[in-house]
Amino acid sequence: MARPAKATEELKRNGTYRADYHADRMENNSAPLEEVEAAPAHFTADQKALYYNVAELTLNNGLLTRMDYFTICRYVECAFGALECQKGILDKGYVLDNEKKNPACEMIMKYYVILQQIEDRFGFNPRARQSIKVTPKQAEKPGDNLFK
């Protein structure tokens, strides 16, 4: 298994950054967004609320780029798909009348795998947050933007 890649900021901090070797990384060529993009039009109100909540959290940590739009949409779709499967399991049970396993049981597990992968990448759980390196934003003082 290969070593996990270090963030460019960490390489610079440690003095091991090489422009000829690390400059072509995607993280160096995609700037974080300044504001959250609009949720897809086909999302329901609840889905839009979750979308904006997740997008704001990643934006505030400097992790949101334009390329993350579809990943966050997929996260919302899978979260609501898992919720629908859970409702189906609660309504019909784990075993159907014909003594077969409820297909919603398999679907919910597939949704959970996808959700776990996205959560690991965006730091939505404690273990994933330990591996993400961020630099804290400087707090603005009153009057900083006075003459800009």
C-alpha atoms as an extended CHARMM CRD file, in Angstrom:
* protein
*
       148  EXT
         1         1  MET       CA              0.0000000000        0.0000000000        0.0000000000  PROA      1               0.0000000000
         2         2  ALA       CA              1.3690000000        3.3940000000       -0.9730000000  PROA      2               0.0000000000
         3         3  ARG       CA              1.9040000000        6.2320000000        1.4320000000  PROA      3               0.0000000000
         4         4  PRO       CA             -0.9830000000        8.6950000000        1.6220000000  PROA      4               0.0000000000
         5         5  ALA       CA             -0.3410000000       11.8740000000       -0.3300000000  PROA      5               0.0000000000
         6         6  LYS       CA              0.4230000000       14.9660000000        1.7210000000  PROA      6               0.0000000000
         7         7  ALA       CA             -1.2940000000       18.2620000000        1.0800000000  PROA      7               0.0000000000
         8         8  THR       CA              0.7350000000       20.9690000000       -0.6280000000  PROA      8               0.0000000000
         9         9  GLU       CA              0.4760000000       23.2030000000        2.4440000000  PROA      9               0.0000000000
        10        10  GLU       CA              1.9810000000       20.4540000000        4.5830000000  PROA      10              0.0000000000
        11        11  LEU       CA              4.8120000000       19.9150000000        2.1050000000  PROA      11              0.0000000000
        12        12  LYS       CA              5.5940000000       23.6500000000        2.1120000000  PROA      12              0.0000000000
        13        13  ARG       CA              5.4670000000       23.7690000000        5.9010000000  PROA      13              0.0000000000
        14        14  ASN       CA              7.9180000000       20.8380000000        6.1390000000  PROA      14              0.0000000000
        15        15  GLY       CA             10.2080000000       22.2530000000        3.4530000000  PROA      15              0.0000000000
        16        16  THR       CA              9.7330000000       19.2620000000        1.1370000000  PROA      16              0.0000000000
        17        17  TYR       CA              7.6730000000       20.9810000000       -1.5710000000  PROA      17              0.0000000000
        18        18  ARG       CA              9.2180000000       20.7810000000       -5.0550000000  PROA      18              0.0000000000
        19        19  ALA       CA              7.5860000000       22.9410000000       -7.7280000000  PROA      19              0.0000000000
        20        20  ASP       CA              8.8190000000       20.6720000000      -10.5220000000  PROA      20              0.0000000000
        21        21  TYR       CA              7.2290000000       17.6280000000       -8.8820000000  PROA      21              0.0000000000
        22        22  HSD       CA              4.1370000000       18.9540000000       -7.0650000000  PROA      22              0.0000000000
        23        23  ALA       CA              2.9880000000       21.9250000000       -9.1790000000  PROA      23              0.0000000000
        24        24  ASP       CA              0.7050000000       19.9000000000      -11.4460000000  PROA      24              0.0000000000
        25        25  ARG       CA             -1.4600000000       18.6110000000       -8.5890000000  PROA      25              0.0000000000
        26        26  MET       CA             -5.1700000000       19.2780000000       -8.9060000000  PROA      26              0.0000000000
        27        27  GLU       CA             -5.2880000000       20.9410000000       -5.4840000000  PROA      27              0.0000000000
        28        28  ASN       CA             -2.8530000000       23.5830000000       -6.7410000000  PROA      28              0.0000000000
        29        29  ASN       CA             -4.9430000000       24.3250000000       -9.8100000000  PROA      29              0.0000000000
        30        30  SER       CA             -8.4800000000       24.4490000000       -8.3820000000  PROA      30              0.0000000000
        31        31  ALA       CA             -9.3230000000       27.3340000000       -6.1190000000  PROA      31              0.0000000000
        32        32  PRO       CA            -11.9370000000       26.9810000000       -3.3760000000  PROA      32              0.0000000000
        33        33  LEU       CA            -15.2970000000       28.5630000000       -4.1260000000  PROA      33              0.0000000000
        34        34  GLU       CA            -16.2930000000       31.8310000000       -2.5050000000  PROA      34              0.0000000000
        35        35  GLU       CA            -19.9900000000       30.9350000000       -2.2720000000  PROA      35              0.0000000000
        36        36  VAL       CA            -22.2000000000       27.8780000000       -2.5690000000  PROA      36              0.0000000000
        37        37  GLU       CA            -23.6870000000       27.1140000000       -5.9690000000  PROA      37              0.0000000000
        38        38  ALA       CA            -27.4430000000       26.7290000000       -6.3210000000  PROA      38              0.0000000000
        39        39  ALA       CA            -28.9470000000       23.3190000000       -5.5910000000  PROA      39              0.0000000000
        40        40  PRO       CA            -30.3100000000       21.3340000000       -8.5440000000  PROA      40              0.0000000000
        41        41  ALA       CA            -33.8220000000       22.3260000000       -9.5530000000  PROA      41              0.0000000000
        42        42  HSD       CA            -35.1750000000       18.7750000000       -9.2580000000  PROA      42              0.0000000000
        43        43  PHE       CA            -34.3290000000       18.5600000000       -5.5250000000  PROA      43              0.0000000000
        44        44  THR       CA            -37.1980000000       18.7350000000       -3.0580000000  PROA      44              0.0000000000
        45        45  ALA       CA            -37.1730000000       21.3490000000       -0.2990000000  PROA      45              0.0000000000
        46        46  ASP       CA            -35.7090000000       18.8520000000        2.1910000000  PROA      46              0.0000000000
        47        47  GLN       CA            -33.0210000000       17.8040000000       -0.2680000000  PROA      47              0.0000000000
        48        48  LYS       CA            -32.1270000000       21.4340000000       -0.9490000000  PROA      48              0.0000000000
        49        49  ALA       CA            -31.8580000000       22.0900000000        2.7910000000  PROA      49              0.0000000000
        50        50  LEU       CA            -29.4150000000       19.1900000000        3.2020000000  PROA      50              0.0000000000
        51        51  TYR       CA            -27.4900000000       20.2630000000        0.0880000000  PROA      51              0.0000000000
        52        52  TYR       CA            -26.9850000000       23.8100000000        1.3870000000  PROA      52              0.0000000000
        53        53  ASN       CA            -26.0910000000       22.5650000000        4.8600000000  PROA      53              0.0000000000
        54        54  VAL       CA            -23.3990000000       20.1840000000        3.5460000000  PROA      54              0.0000000000
        55        55  ALA       CA            -22.1070000000       22.7010000000        1.0020000000  PROA      55              0.0000000000
        56        56  GLU       CA            -21.8300000000       25.4500000000        3.6460000000  PROA      56              0.0000000000
        57        57  LEU       CA            -19.8820000000       23.1680000000        5.9850000000  PROA      57              0.0000000000
        58        58  THR       CA            -17.3800000000       22.2440000000        3.2910000000  PROA      58              0.0000000000
        59        59  LEU       CA            -17.1850000000       25.8360000000        2.0420000000  PROA      59              0.0000000000
        60        60  ASN       CA            -16.4230000000       27.1930000000        5.5180000000  PROA      60              0.0000000000
        61        61  ASN       CA            -13.5230000000       24.7480000000        5.8180000000  PROA      61              0.0000000000
        62        62  GLY       CA            -12.0760000000       25.7740000000        2.4450000000  PROA      62              0.0000000000
        63        63  LEU       CA            -12.7540000000       22.3420000000        0.9350000000  PROA      63              0.0000000000
        64        64  LEU       CA            -15.4260000000       23.2000000000       -1.6400000000  PROA      64              0.0000000000
        65        65  THR       CA            -14.4100000000       23.5480000000       -5.2810000000  PROA      65              0.0000000000
        66        66  ARG       CA            -16.4670000000       23.6060000000       -8.4640000000  PROA      66              0.0000000000
        67        67  MET       CA            -15.6620000000       19.9380000000       -9.0620000000  PROA      67              0.0000000000
        68        68  ASP       CA            -17.3230000000       18.9560000000       -5.7700000000  PROA      68              0.0000000000
        69        69  TYR       CA            -20.7920000000       20.0310000000       -6.9180000000  PROA      69              0.0000000000
        70        70  PHE       CA            -21.7870000000       16.6180000000       -8.2850000000  PROA      70              0.0000000000
        71        71  THR       CA            -20.2930000000       14.7700000000       -5.3320000000  PROA      71              0.0000000000
        72        72  ILE       CA            -22.3990000000       16.7770000000       -2.9060000000  PROA      72              0.0000000000
        73        73  CYS       CA            -25.4660000000       16.2060000000       -5.0930000000  PROA      73              0.0000000000
        74        74  ARG       CA            -24.7410000000       12.4660000000       -5.0450000000  PROA      74              0.0000000000
        75        75  TYR       CA            -24.3710000000       12.5860000000       -1.2620000000  PROA      75              0.0000000000
        76        76  VAL       CA            -27.8050000000       14.1930000000       -0.8950000000  PROA      76              0.0000000000
        77        77  GLU       CA            -29.4180000000       11.7510000000       -3.3290000000  PROA      77              0.0000000000
        78        78  CYS       CA            -27.9130000000        8.7490000000       -1.5300000000  PROA      78              0.0000000000
        79        79  ALA       CA            -28.9130000000       10.0720000000        1.8930000000  PROA      79              0.0000000000
        80        80  PHE       CA            -32.5270000000       10.4210000000        0.7900000000  PROA      80              0.0000000000
        81        81  GLY       CA            -32.4190000000        7.0910000000       -1.0610000000  PROA      81              0.0000000000
        82        82  ALA       CA            -31.2590000000        5.3860000000        2.1410000000  PROA      82              0.0000000000
        83        83  LEU       CA            -34.0660000000        7.1120000000        4.0310000000  PROA      83              0.0000000000
        84        84  GLU       CA            -36.6260000000        5.7680000000        1.5310000000  PROA      84              0.0000000000
        85        85  CYS       CA            -35.1660000000        2.2710000000        1.8930000000  PROA      85              0.0000000000
        86        86  GLN       CA            -35.4040000000        2.5670000000        5.6680000000  PROA      86              0.0000000000
        87        87  LYS       CA            -39.0720000000        3.5360000000        5.3550000000  PROA      87              0.0000000000
        88        88  GLY       CA            -39.6520000000        0.5010000000        3.1100000000  PROA      88              0.0000000000
        89        89  ILE       CA            -37.9950000000       -1.7930000000        5.6280000000  PROA      89              0.0000000000
        90        90  LEU       CA            -40.0670000000       -0.3620000000        8.4710000000  PROA      90              0.0000000000
        91        91  ASP       CA            -43.2860000000       -0.7480000000        6.4600000000  PROA      91              0.0000000000
        92        92  LYS       CA            -42.7350000000       -4.2470000000        5.0420000000  PROA      92              0.0000000000
        93        93  GLY       CA            -40.1130000000       -5.7030000000        7.3710000000  PROA      93              0.0000000000
        94        94  TYR       CA            -36.7990000000       -7.3640000000        6.6150000000  PROA      94              0.0000000000
        95        95  VAL       CA            -38.5230000000      -10.4620000000        5.2120000000  PROA      95              0.0000000000
        96        96  LEU       CA            -41.4150000000      -10.1740000000        2.7630000000  PROA      96              0.0000000000
        97        97  ASP       CA            -44.5550000000      -12.3410000000        2.7330000000  PROA      97              0.0000000000
        98        98  ASN       CA            -43.0080000000      -14.7830000000        0.2600000000  PROA      98              0.0000000000
        99        99  GLU       CA            -40.1570000000      -15.5110000000        2.7240000000  PROA      99              0.0000000000
       100       100  LYS       CA            -37.6470000000      -13.5280000000        0.6500000000  PROA      100             0.0000000000
       101       101  LYS       CA            -35.3660000000      -10.8240000000        1.9270000000  PROA      101             0.0000000000
       102       102  ASN       CA            -36.6540000000       -7.3030000000        1.3640000000  PROA      102             0.0000000000
       103       103  PRO       CA            -34.6490000000       -5.7830000000       -1.5770000000  PROA      103             0.0000000000
       104       104  ALA       CA            -34.5300000000       -2.4950000000        0.3330000000  PROA      104             0.0000000000
       105       105  CYS       CA            -32.0840000000       -4.1630000000        2.7460000000  PROA      105             0.0000000000
       106       106  GLU       CA            -29.5130000000       -4.5860000000       -0.0150000000  PROA      106             0.0000000000
       107       107  MET       CA            -30.1490000000       -1.1420000000       -1.4510000000  PROA      107             0.0000000000
       108       108  ILE       CA            -29.7080000000        0.6080000000        1.8840000000  PROA      108             0.0000000000
       109       109  MET       CA            -26.3350000000       -1.0930000000        2.3420000000  PROA      109             0.0000000000
       110       110  LYS       CA            -25.2370000000        0.0920000000       -1.1240000000  PROA      110             0.0000000000
       111       111  TYR       CA            -26.2880000000        3.6350000000       -0.2330000000  PROA      111             0.0000000000
       112       112  TYR       CA            -24.3690000000        3.4240000000        3.0490000000  PROA      112             0.0000000000
       113       113  VAL       CA            -21.1770000000        2.3810000000        1.2300000000  PROA      113             0.0000000000
       114       114  ILE       CA            -21.4230000000        5.3850000000       -1.1000000000  PROA      114             0.0000000000
       115       115  LEU       CA            -22.2300000000        7.7310000000        1.7940000000  PROA      115             0.0000000000
       116       116  GLN       CA            -19.2680000000        6.4270000000        3.8040000000  PROA      116             0.0000000000
       117       117  GLN       CA            -16.8750000000        7.0450000000        0.9000000000  PROA      117             0.0000000000
       118       118  ILE       CA            -18.0800000000       10.6230000000        0.4720000000  PROA      118             0.0000000000
       119       119  GLU       CA            -18.0140000000       11.2390000000        4.2280000000  PROA      119             0.0000000000
       120       120  ASP       CA            -14.4150000000       10.0340000000        4.3810000000  PROA      120             0.0000000000
       121       121  ARG       CA            -13.3540000000       12.4080000000        1.6120000000  PROA      121             0.0000000000
       122       122  PHE       CA            -15.0550000000       15.4940000000        3.0010000000  PROA      122             0.0000000000
       123       123  GLY       CA            -14.3350000000       14.9400000000        6.6900000000  PROA      123             0.0000000000
       124       124  PHE       CA            -17.9000000000       14.2320000000        7.7980000000  PROA      124             0.0000000000
       125       125  ASN       CA            -16.7230000000       11.8570000000       10.5470000000  PROA      125             0.0000000000
       126       126  PRO       CA            -14.0770000000       12.1880000000       13.2790000000  PROA      126             0.0000000000
       127       127  ARG       CA            -11.5810000000        9.7790000000       11.7010000000  PROA      127             0.0000000000
       128       128  ALA       CA            -11.7040000000       11.5650000000        8.3590000000  PROA      128             0.0000000000
       129       129  ARG       CA            -11.3080000000       14.9970000000        9.9950000000  PROA      129             0.0000000000
       130       130  GLN       CA             -8.0310000000       13.8810000000       11.5440000000  PROA      130             0.0000000000
       131       131  SER       CA             -6.4760000000       13.3940000000        8.1070000000  PROA      131             0.0000000000
       132       132  ILE       CA             -7.5870000000       16.7280000000        6.6050000000  PROA      132             0.0000000000
       133       133  LYS       CA             -5.1200000000       19.5570000000        7.0350000000  PROA      133             0.0000000000
       134       134  VAL       CA             -6.5220000000       23.0800000000        6.9320000000  PROA      134             0.0000000000
       135       135  THR       CA             -5.1330000000       26.4430000000        7.8540000000  PROA      135             0.0000000000
       136       136  PRO       CA             -7.3820000000       28.5850000000       10.0530000000  PROA      136             0.0000000000
       137       137  LYS       CA             -8.7870000000       31.7370000000        8.5160000000  PROA      137             0.0000000000
       138       138  GLN       CA             -7.5280000000       35.0250000000        9.8610000000  PROA      138             0.0000000000
       139       139  ALA       CA            -10.2440000000       36.8950000000       11.7180000000  PROA      139             0.0000000000
       140       140  GLU       CA            -10.9220000000       40.3140000000       10.2490000000  PROA      140             0.0000000000
       141       141  LYS       CA            -10.5450000000       43.2630000000       12.5690000000  PROA      141             0.0000000000
       142       142  PRO       CA            -12.8640000000       46.2470000000       12.3520000000  PROA      142             0.0000000000
       143       143  GLY       CA            -11.4420000000       48.6980000000        9.9050000000  PROA      143             0.0000000000
       144       144  ASP       CA             -9.3410000000       46.2090000000        7.8960000000  PROA      144             0.0000000000
       145       145  ASN       CA            -11.3440000000       46.9100000000        4.7420000000  PROA      145             0.0000000000
       146       146  LEU       CA            -11.6470000000       50.6200000000        5.3730000000  PROA      146             0.0000000000
       147       147  PHE       CA             -9.3350000000       51.7820000000        2.5920000000  PROA      147             0.0000000000
       148       148  LYS       CA             -9.8230000000       48.9960000000        0.0370000000  PROA      148             0.0000000000
